[in-house]
PDB file of C-alpha atoms in Angstrom:
ATOM      1  CA  MET B   2       0.000   0.000   0.000  1.00  0.00           C
ATOM      2  CA  VAL B   3       1.308   3.461  -0.855  1.00  0.00           C
ATOM      3  CA  TRP B   4       0.058   6.498   1.038  1.00  0.00           C
ATOM      4  CA  SER B   5       0.760  10.130   0.303  1.00  0.00           C
ATOM      5  CA  SER B   6       3.271  11.292   2.911  1.00  0.00           C
ATOM      6  CA  LYS B   7       1.265  14.254   4.188  1.00  0.00           C
ATOM      7  CA  ARG B   8      -2.290  15.486   4.290  1.00  0.00           C
ATOM      8  CA  ARG B   9      -3.061  18.600   6.256  1.00  0.00           C
ATOM      9  CA  GLY B  10       0.078  17.971   8.309  1.00  0.00           C
ATOM     10  CA  ARG B  11      -1.161  14.778   9.998  1.00  0.00           C
ATOM     11  CA  ALA B  12       0.268  11.266   9.972  1.00  0.00           C
ATOM     12  CA  MET B  13      -1.501   8.733   7.804  1.00  0.00           C
ATOM     13  CA  PRO B  14      -3.751   6.310   9.716  1.00  0.00           C
ATOM     14  CA  LYS B  15      -2.868   2.751  10.566  1.00  0.00           C
ATOM     15  CA  LEU B  16      -5.258   0.419   8.766  1.00  0.00           C
ATOM     16  CA  PRO B  17      -5.727  -3.339   8.889  1.00  0.00           C
ATOM     17  CA  ARG B  18      -3.509  -5.266   6.507  1.00  0.00           C
ATOM     18  CA  PRO B  19      -4.987  -7.733   4.005  1.00  0.00           C
ATOM     19  CA  GLY B  20      -4.474 -11.269   5.224  1.00  0.00           C
ATOM     20  CA  VAL B  21      -5.907 -13.341   8.033  1.00  0.00           C
ATOM     21  CA  CYS B  22      -9.437 -12.315   9.005  1.00  0.00           C
ATOM     22  CA  ARG B  23     -10.248 -12.372  12.708  1.00  0.00           C
ATOM     23  CA  ARG B  24     -13.442 -12.314  14.771  1.00  0.00           C
ATOM     24  CA  ARG B  25     -15.819 -11.443  11.940  1.00  0.00           C
ATOM     25  CA  ARG B  26     -13.400  -8.761  10.706  1.00  0.00           C
ATOM     26  CA  HIS B  27     -12.239  -8.780   7.089  1.00  0.00           C
ATOM     27  CA  THR B  28      -9.912  -6.771   4.841  1.00  0.00           C
ATOM     28  CA  LEU B  29      -9.338  -6.620   1.100  1.00  0.00           C
ATOM     29  CA  HIS B  30      -8.139  -4.097  -1.444  1.00  0.00           C
ATOM     30  CA  THR B  31      -8.439  -3.143  -5.094  1.00  0.00           C
ATOM     31  CA  ASP B  32      -6.102  -0.937  -7.114  1.00  0.00           C
ATOM     32  CA  HIS B  33      -7.273   2.290  -5.497  1.00  0.00           C
ATOM     33  CA  LEU B  34      -9.375   1.316  -2.462  1.00  0.00           C
ATOM     34  CA  MET B  35      -8.908  -0.545   0.829  1.00  0.00           C
ATOM     35  CA  PHE B  36     -11.995  -2.180   2.358  1.00  0.00           C
ATOM     36  CA  TYR B  37     -12.277  -3.445   5.922  1.00  0.00           C
ATOM     37  CA  THR B  38     -14.844  -4.234   8.594  1.00  0.00           C
ATOM     38  CA  PRO B  39     -15.399  -1.034  10.626  1.00  0.00           C
ATOM     39  CA  GLN B  40     -13.157  -0.945  13.691  1.00  0.00           C
ATOM     40  CA  THR B  41     -14.429   2.219  15.411  1.00  0.00           C
ATOM     41  CA  MET B  42     -17.670   4.140  15.608  1.00  0.00           C
ATOM     42  CA  LEU B  43     -16.032   6.731  13.336  1.00  0.00           C
ATOM     43  CA  ASP B  44     -15.669   4.021  10.668  1.00  0.00           C
ATOM     44  CA  ARG B  45     -19.307   3.035  11.178  1.00  0.00           C
ATOM     45  CA  ALA B  46     -20.547   6.626  11.053  1.00  0.00           C
ATOM     46  CA  ALA B  47     -18.550   7.264   7.868  1.00  0.00           C
ATOM     47  CA  SER B  48     -20.051   4.211   6.171  1.00  0.00           C
ATOM     48  CA  TRP B  49     -23.485   5.642   6.945  1.00  0.00           C
ATOM     49  CA  ALA B  50     -22.547   9.133   5.759  1.00  0.00           C
ATOM     50  CA  VAL B  51     -21.180   7.883   2.417  1.00  0.00           C
ATOM     51  CA  CYS B  52     -24.680   6.691   1.478  1.00  0.00           C
ATOM     52  CA  SER B  53     -26.742   9.578   2.844  1.00  0.00           C
ATOM     53  CA  ASP B  54     -26.244  12.510   0.457  1.00  0.00           C
ATOM     54  CA  PRO B  55     -29.106  13.386  -1.924  1.00  0.00           C
ATOM     55  CA  GLU B  56     -27.416  11.953  -5.030  1.00  0.00           C
ATOM     56  CA  ALA B  57     -26.827   8.579  -3.363  1.00  0.00           C
ATOM     57  CA  GLN B  58     -30.336   8.545  -1.944  1.00  0.00           C
ATOM     58  CA  ARG B  59     -31.787   9.219  -5.395  1.00  0.00           C
ATOM     59  CA  TRP B  60     -30.852   5.618  -6.214  1.00  0.00           C
ATOM     60  CA  LEU B  61     -30.801   3.922  -2.798  1.00  0.00           C
ATOM     61  CA  GLY B  62     -34.120   5.310  -1.579  1.00  0.00           C
ATOM     62  CA  TRP B  63     -33.603   4.677   2.126  1.00  0.00           C
ATOM     63  CA  GLY B  64     -36.322   5.394   4.659  1.00  0.00           C
ATOM     64  CA  PRO B  65     -36.063   8.595   6.732  1.00  0.00           C
ATOM     65  CA  ASP B  66     -34.755   6.712   9.778  1.00  0.00           C
ATOM     66  CA  GLN B  67     -31.854   5.278   7.737  1.00  0.00           C
ATOM     67  CA  VAL B  68     -30.442   8.544   6.353  1.00  0.00           C
ATOM     68  CA  MET B  69     -27.922  10.832   8.064  1.00  0.00           C
ATOM     69  CA  ALA B  70     -29.884  14.037   7.656  1.00  0.00           C
ATOM     70  CA  ASP B  71     -27.444  16.652   9.008  1.00  0.00           C
ATOM     71  CA  ASP B  72     -25.636  18.010   5.945  1.00  0.00           C
ATOM     72  CA  HIS B  73     -22.681  19.434   7.895  1.00  0.00           C
ATOM     73  CA  VAL B  74     -21.954  16.242   9.822  1.00  0.00           C
ATOM     74  CA  ARG B  75     -22.389  14.078   6.726  1.00  0.00           C
ATOM     75  CA  GLU B  76     -20.033  16.178   4.626  1.00  0.00           C
ATOM     76  CA  ALA B  77     -17.468  16.382   7.427  1.00  0.00           C
ATOM     77  CA  LEU B  78     -17.418  12.610   7.894  1.00  0.00           C
ATOM     78  CA  THR B  79     -16.768  11.895   4.219  1.00  0.00           C
ATOM     79  CA  GLU B  80     -13.734  14.206   4.284  1.00  0.00           C
ATOM     80  CA  LEU B  81     -12.190  12.465   7.298  1.00  0.00           C
ATOM     81  CA  ARG B  82      -9.785   9.541   7.511  1.00  0.00           C
ATOM     82  CA  PRO B  83      -9.846   6.643  10.005  1.00  0.00           C
ATOM     83  CA  ALA B  84      -7.323   8.246  12.400  1.00  0.00           C
ATOM     84  CA  ASP B  85      -8.862  11.718  12.381  1.00  0.00           C
ATOM     85  CA  ALA B  86     -10.954  11.201  15.508  1.00  0.00           C
ATOM     86  CA  ASP B  87      -7.685  11.076  17.478  1.00  0.00           C
ATOM     87  CA  THR B  88      -6.068  14.134  15.898  1.00  0.00           C
ATOM     88  CA  CYS B  89      -8.449  16.628  14.361  1.00  0.00           C
ATOM     89  CA  PHE B  90     -12.204  16.463  13.979  1.00  0.00           C
ATOM     90  CA  PRO B  91     -15.103  18.884  13.493  1.00  0.00           C
ATOM     91  CA  SER B  92     -16.605  20.260  16.711  1.00  0.00           C
ATOM     92  CA  LEU B  93     -19.937  18.853  15.539  1.00  0.00           C
ATOM     93  CA  LEU B  94     -18.672  15.314  16.093  1.00  0.00           C
ATOM     94  CA  PRO B  95     -18.307  13.870  19.618  1.00  0.00           C
ATOM     95  CA  ARG B  96     -14.771  12.527  19.898  1.00  0.00           C
ATOM     96  CA  ARG B  97     -15.578  10.160  22.765  1.00  0.00           C
ATOM     97  CA  LEU B  98     -18.229   8.388  20.686  1.00  0.00           C
ATOM     98  CA  LEU B  99     -16.217   8.215  17.466  1.00  0.00           C
ATOM     99  CA  THR B 100     -13.164   6.623  19.097  1.00  0.00           C
ATOM    100  CA  GLU B 101     -15.172   3.791  20.686  1.00  0.00           C
ATOM    101  CA  PRO B 102     -14.550   0.323  19.203  1.00  0.00           C
ATOM    102  CA  PHE B 103     -17.213  -1.017  16.835  1.00  0.00           C
ATOM    103  CA  GLU B 104     -18.259  -4.623  17.289  1.00  0.00           C
ATOM    104  CA  PRO B 105     -19.634  -6.211  14.087  1.00  0.00           C
ATOM    105  CA  PRO B 106     -23.107  -7.648  14.710  1.00  0.00           C
ATOM    106  CA  ALA B 107     -23.481 -11.414  14.503  1.00  0.00           C
ATOM    107  CA  ASP B 108     -26.140 -11.350  11.781  1.00  0.00           C
ATOM    108  CA  GLN B 109     -26.393 -12.077   8.069  1.00  0.00           C
ATOM    109  CA  THR B 110     -25.458  -8.542   6.984  1.00  0.00           C
ATOM    110  CA  GLN B 111     -21.782  -7.825   6.393  1.00  0.00           C
ATOM    111  CA  ARG B 112     -20.649  -4.217   5.952  1.00  0.00           C
ATOM    112  CA  LEU B 113     -17.241  -2.931   4.893  1.00  0.00           C
ATOM    113  CA  ILE B 114     -15.971   0.648   4.813  1.00  0.00           C
ATOM    114  CA  GLY B 115     -13.609   1.690   2.006  1.00  0.00           C
ATOM    115  CA  VAL B 116     -10.866   4.314   2.019  1.00  0.00           C
ATOM    116  CA  ARG B 117      -8.871   5.810  -0.829  1.00  0.00           C
ATOM    117  CA  LEU B 118      -5.297   4.583  -1.052  1.00  0.00           C
ATOM    118  CA  ASP B 119      -4.047   7.938  -2.360  1.00  0.00           C
ATOM    119  CA  ASP B 120      -5.107  10.173   0.536  1.00  0.00           C
ATOM    120  CA  GLY B 121      -6.804   7.915   3.095  1.00  0.00           C
ATOM    121  CA  ARG B 122     -10.237   9.560   3.045  1.00  0.00           C
ATOM    122  CA  TYR B 123     -13.377   7.519   3.582  1.00  0.00           C
ATOM    123  CA  ALA B 124     -14.565   6.804   0.064  1.00  0.00           C
ATOM    124  CA  ALA B 125     -16.971   3.867  -0.166  1.00  0.00           C
ATOM    125  CA  THR B 126     -19.156   1.375   1.614  1.00  0.00           C
ATOM    126  CA  LEU B 127     -20.382  -2.049   0.597  1.00  0.00           C
ATOM    127  CA  GLN B 128     -22.962  -4.384   2.068  1.00  0.00           C
ATOM    128  CA  LEU B 129     -23.567  -8.096   1.620  1.00  0.00           C
ATOM    129  CA  SER B 130     -26.482 -10.192   2.827  1.00  0.00           C
ATOM    130  CA  THR B 131     -25.064 -13.663   3.319  1.00  0.00           C
ATOM    131  CA  GLY B 132     -28.581 -15.083   3.506  1.00  0.00           C
ATOM    132  CA  THR B 133     -29.803 -13.850   0.115  1.00  0.00           C
ATOM    133  CA  GLY B 134     -26.480 -13.206  -1.651  1.00  0.00           C
ATOM    134  CA  GLU B 135     -27.510  -9.626  -2.434  1.00  0.00           C
ATOM    135  CA  ILE B 136     -24.892  -6.875  -2.507  1.00  0.00           C
ATOM    136  CA  GLY B 137     -25.070  -3.095  -2.492  1.00  0.00           C
ATOM    137  CA  GLY B 138     -22.673  -0.208  -2.241  1.00  0.00           C
ATOM    138  CA  ALA B 139     -22.022   3.483  -2.707  1.00  0.00           C
ATOM    139  CA  LEU B 140     -19.158   5.912  -3.244  1.00  0.00           C
ATOM    140  CA  ALA B 141     -18.598   9.167  -1.367  1.00  0.00           C
ATOM    141  CA  PRO B 142     -19.147  12.325  -3.435  1.00  0.00           C
ATOM    142  CA  HIS B 143     -15.394  12.970  -3.770  1.00  0.00           C
ATOM    143  CA  ALA B 144     -14.862   9.431  -5.130  1.00  0.00           C
ATOM    144  CA  ARG B 145     -17.491   9.547  -7.871  1.00  0.00           C
ATOM    145  CA  GLY B 146     -16.674  10.051 -11.530  1.00  0.00           C
ATOM    146  CA  LEU B 147     -13.227   8.475 -11.119  1.00  0.00           C
ATOM    147  CA  GLY B 148     -14.028   4.997 -12.405  1.00  0.00           C
ATOM    148  CA  LEU B 149     -14.106   3.509  -8.894  1.00  0.00           C
ATOM    149  CA  GLY B 150     -17.594   2.010  -9.211  1.00  0.00           C
ATOM    150  CA  ALA B 151     -16.256  -1.096 -10.930  1.00  0.00           C
ATOM    151  CA  GLU B 152     -13.662  -1.522  -8.147  1.00  0.00           C
ATOM    152  CA  LEU B 153     -16.413  -1.229  -5.543  1.00  0.00           C
ATOM    153  CA  PHE B 154     -18.525  -3.984  -7.091  1.00  0.00           C
ATOM    154  CA  ARG B 155     -15.490  -6.116  -7.878  1.00  0.00           C
ATOM    155  CA  ALA B 156     -14.542  -5.895  -4.202  1.00  0.00           C
ATOM    156  CA  ALA B 157     -18.070  -6.845  -3.162  1.00  0.00           C
ATOM    157  CA  ALA B 158     -17.975  -9.951  -5.365  1.00  0.00           C
ATOM    158  CA  LEU B 159     -14.486 -10.876  -4.154  1.00  0.00           C
ATOM    159  CA  PHE B 160     -15.563 -10.475  -0.543  1.00  0.00           C
ATOM    160  CA  ALA B 161     -18.630 -12.656  -1.082  1.00  0.00           C
ATOM    161  CA  HIS B 162     -16.767 -15.428  -2.891  1.00  0.00           C
ATOM    162  CA  THR B 163     -13.425 -15.659  -1.099  1.00  0.00           C
ATOM    163  CA  HIS B 164     -14.299 -14.385   2.393  1.00  0.00           C
ATOM    164  CA  MET B 165     -17.895 -15.508   2.914  1.00  0.00           C
ATOM    165  CA  GLY B 166     -17.885 -18.600   0.710  1.00  0.00           C
ATOM    166  CA  LEU B 167     -20.813 -17.587  -1.528  1.00  0.00           C
ATOM    167  CA  ARG B 168     -20.614 -18.983  -5.047  1.00  0.00           C
ATOM    168  CA  SER B 169     -23.018 -16.443  -6.531  1.00  0.00           C
ATOM    169  CA  VAL B 170     -24.199 -12.918  -5.658  1.00  0.00           C
ATOM    170  CA  GLN B 171     -26.817 -10.614  -7.143  1.00  0.00           C
ATOM    171  CA  ALA B 172     -27.112  -6.844  -7.457  1.00  0.00           C
ATOM    172  CA  GLY B 173     -30.009  -4.680  -8.590  1.00  0.00           C
ATOM    173  CA  HIS B 174     -30.195  -1.121  -9.906  1.00  0.00           C
ATOM    174  CA  GLU B 175     -32.752   1.281 -11.272  1.00  0.00           C
ATOM    175  CA  ALA B 176     -33.032   1.023 -15.059  1.00  0.00           C
ATOM    176  CA  THR B 177     -32.041   4.683 -15.517  1.00  0.00           C
ATOM    177  CA  ASN B 178     -28.936   4.377 -13.291  1.00  0.00           C
ATOM    178  CA  VAL B 179     -26.452   4.123 -16.144  1.00  0.00           C
ATOM    179  CA  ALA B 180     -23.381   4.567 -13.920  1.00  0.00           C
ATOM    180  CA  SER B 181     -24.245   1.573 -11.742  1.00  0.00           C
ATOM    181  CA  ALA B 182     -25.093  -0.542 -14.779  1.00  0.00           C
ATOM    182  CA  ARG B 183     -21.725   0.170 -16.399  1.00  0.00           C
ATOM    183  CA  ALA B 184     -19.810  -0.377 -13.156  1.00  0.00           C
ATOM    184  CA  LEU B 185     -21.450  -3.756 -12.544  1.00  0.00           C
ATOM    185  CA  VAL B 186     -20.749  -4.961 -16.078  1.00  0.00           C
ATOM    186  CA  SER B 187     -17.148  -3.760 -15.807  1.00  0.00           C
ATOM    187  CA  ALA B 188     -16.849  -5.734 -12.556  1.00  0.00           C
ATOM    188  CA  GLY B 189     -17.870  -8.939 -14.338  1.00  0.00           C
ATOM    189  CA  PHE B 190     -21.582  -9.076 -13.499  1.00  0.00           C
ATOM    190  CA  VAL B 191     -23.970 -10.467 -16.127  1.00  0.00           C
ATOM    191  CA  THR B 192     -27.703 -10.014 -16.683  1.00  0.00           C
ATOM    192  CA  ASP B 193     -29.892 -12.020 -14.325  1.00  0.00           C
ATOM    193  CA  ASP B 194     -33.577 -12.606 -13.621  1.00  0.00           C
ATOM    194  CA  GLY B 195     -35.357 -10.507 -11.014  1.00  0.00           C
ATOM    195  CA  PRO B 196     -38.552  -8.533 -10.401  1.00  0.00           C
ATOM    196  CA  ARG B 197     -38.939  -5.721 -12.931  1.00  0.00           C
ATOM    197  CA  ARG B 198     -40.876  -3.592 -10.458  1.00  0.00           C
ATOM    198  CA  PHE B 199     -39.206  -3.035  -7.107  1.00  0.00           C
ATOM    199  CA  THR B 200     -40.184  -0.882  -4.121  1.00  0.00           C
ATOM    200  CA  LEU B 201     -37.395   0.984  -2.328  1.00  0.00           C
ATOM    201  CA  PRO B 202     -37.458   1.421   1.479  1.00  0.00           C
ATOM    202  CA  ASP B 203     -38.792   4.990   1.082  1.00  0.00           C
ATOM    203  CA  GLY B 204     -41.807   3.625  -0.824  1.00  0.00           C
ATOM    204  CA  ARG B 205     -40.752   4.674  -4.320  1.00  0.00           C
ATOM    205  CA  GLU B 206     -41.451   2.011  -6.944  1.00  0.00           C
ATOM    206  CA  ILE B 207     -38.813   1.694  -9.647  1.00  0.00           C
ATOM    207  CA  ASP B 208     -38.128  -0.115 -12.906  1.00  0.00           C
ATOM    208  CA  ALA B 209     -35.364  -2.495 -11.788  1.00  0.00           C
ATOM    209  CA  ARG B 210     -32.596  -4.437 -13.506  1.00  0.00           C
ATOM    210  CA  TRP B 211     -30.639  -7.352 -11.976  1.00  0.00           C
ATOM    211  CA  LEU B 212     -27.170  -8.774 -12.507  1.00  0.00           C
ATOM    212  CA  ARG B 213     -25.253 -11.736 -11.080  1.00  0.00           C
ATOM    213  CA  HIS B 214     -21.615 -12.570 -10.390  1.00  0.00           C
ATOM    214  CA  THR B 215     -20.446 -16.192 -10.065  1.00  0.00           C
ATOM    215  CA  ALA B 216     -17.191 -17.350  -8.502  1.00  0.00           C
ATOM    216  CA  VAL B 217     -14.461 -18.872 -10.616  1.00  0.00           C
ATOM    217  CA  ASP B 218     -13.865 -22.518  -9.797  1.00  0.00           C
ATOM    218  CA  GLY B 219     -11.040 -22.975  -7.373  1.00  0.00           C
ATOM    219  CA  ALA B 220     -11.513 -19.670  -5.526  1.00  0.00           C
ATOM    220  CA  SER B 221     -10.340 -20.124  -1.954  1.00  0.00           C
ATOM    221  CA  ASN B 222     -11.855 -18.757   1.233  1.00  0.00           C
ATOM    222  CA  CYS B 223      -9.956 -16.538   3.631  1.00  0.00           C
ATOM    223  CA  HIS B 224      -8.855 -18.028   6.927  1.00  0.00           C
ATOM    224  CA  GLU B 225     -10.658 -16.491   9.882  1.00  0.00           C
ATOM    225  CA  GLY B 226      -8.541 -16.704  12.990  1.00  0.00           C
TER     226      GLY B 226
END
């Protein structure tokens, strides 16, 4: 991993290294992004903020109780890096809360936070339901338009196949969401069957499209210590 040597005069954060996964915690990386299971409440809050801006919610359609509504807090979180709660953080954010360890829930939903390898900022989030094999994800505003969507979905498929042992995963998108469609195809997803009409959590009904990614034979699972 190569980090820029300085950003606003602060040392780059220490992040988990790809390798052995421990206690429901996983790490993986693509060319430009590092993904890992949130370690602190700052990581968890950032993964929520990445998905909560109006552009992301145009496609995700979360319910009101799922969205981080405060614009200032949301924007501040997506400009931070994992170590920033210890060094410099907006006065809007309670340091004591953000530095607390985050314990991954023992359920069927796996969530990873992604950071940029060039400057360390929080940049992406991905989610996998191990019960249904459905994936989802989003990029922070500063990470959009850079061709990182394909890396996001490629990471989600890799995580599902080699970390969680799922042979096949599915992703859906609104028919008019051209960026997601292109990113999924670039990540190796192919057209799949699924309901053409789909209702988002906020109640909006959309024209949906579905794609699937299948593991290559011989893919190995990570070792969880």
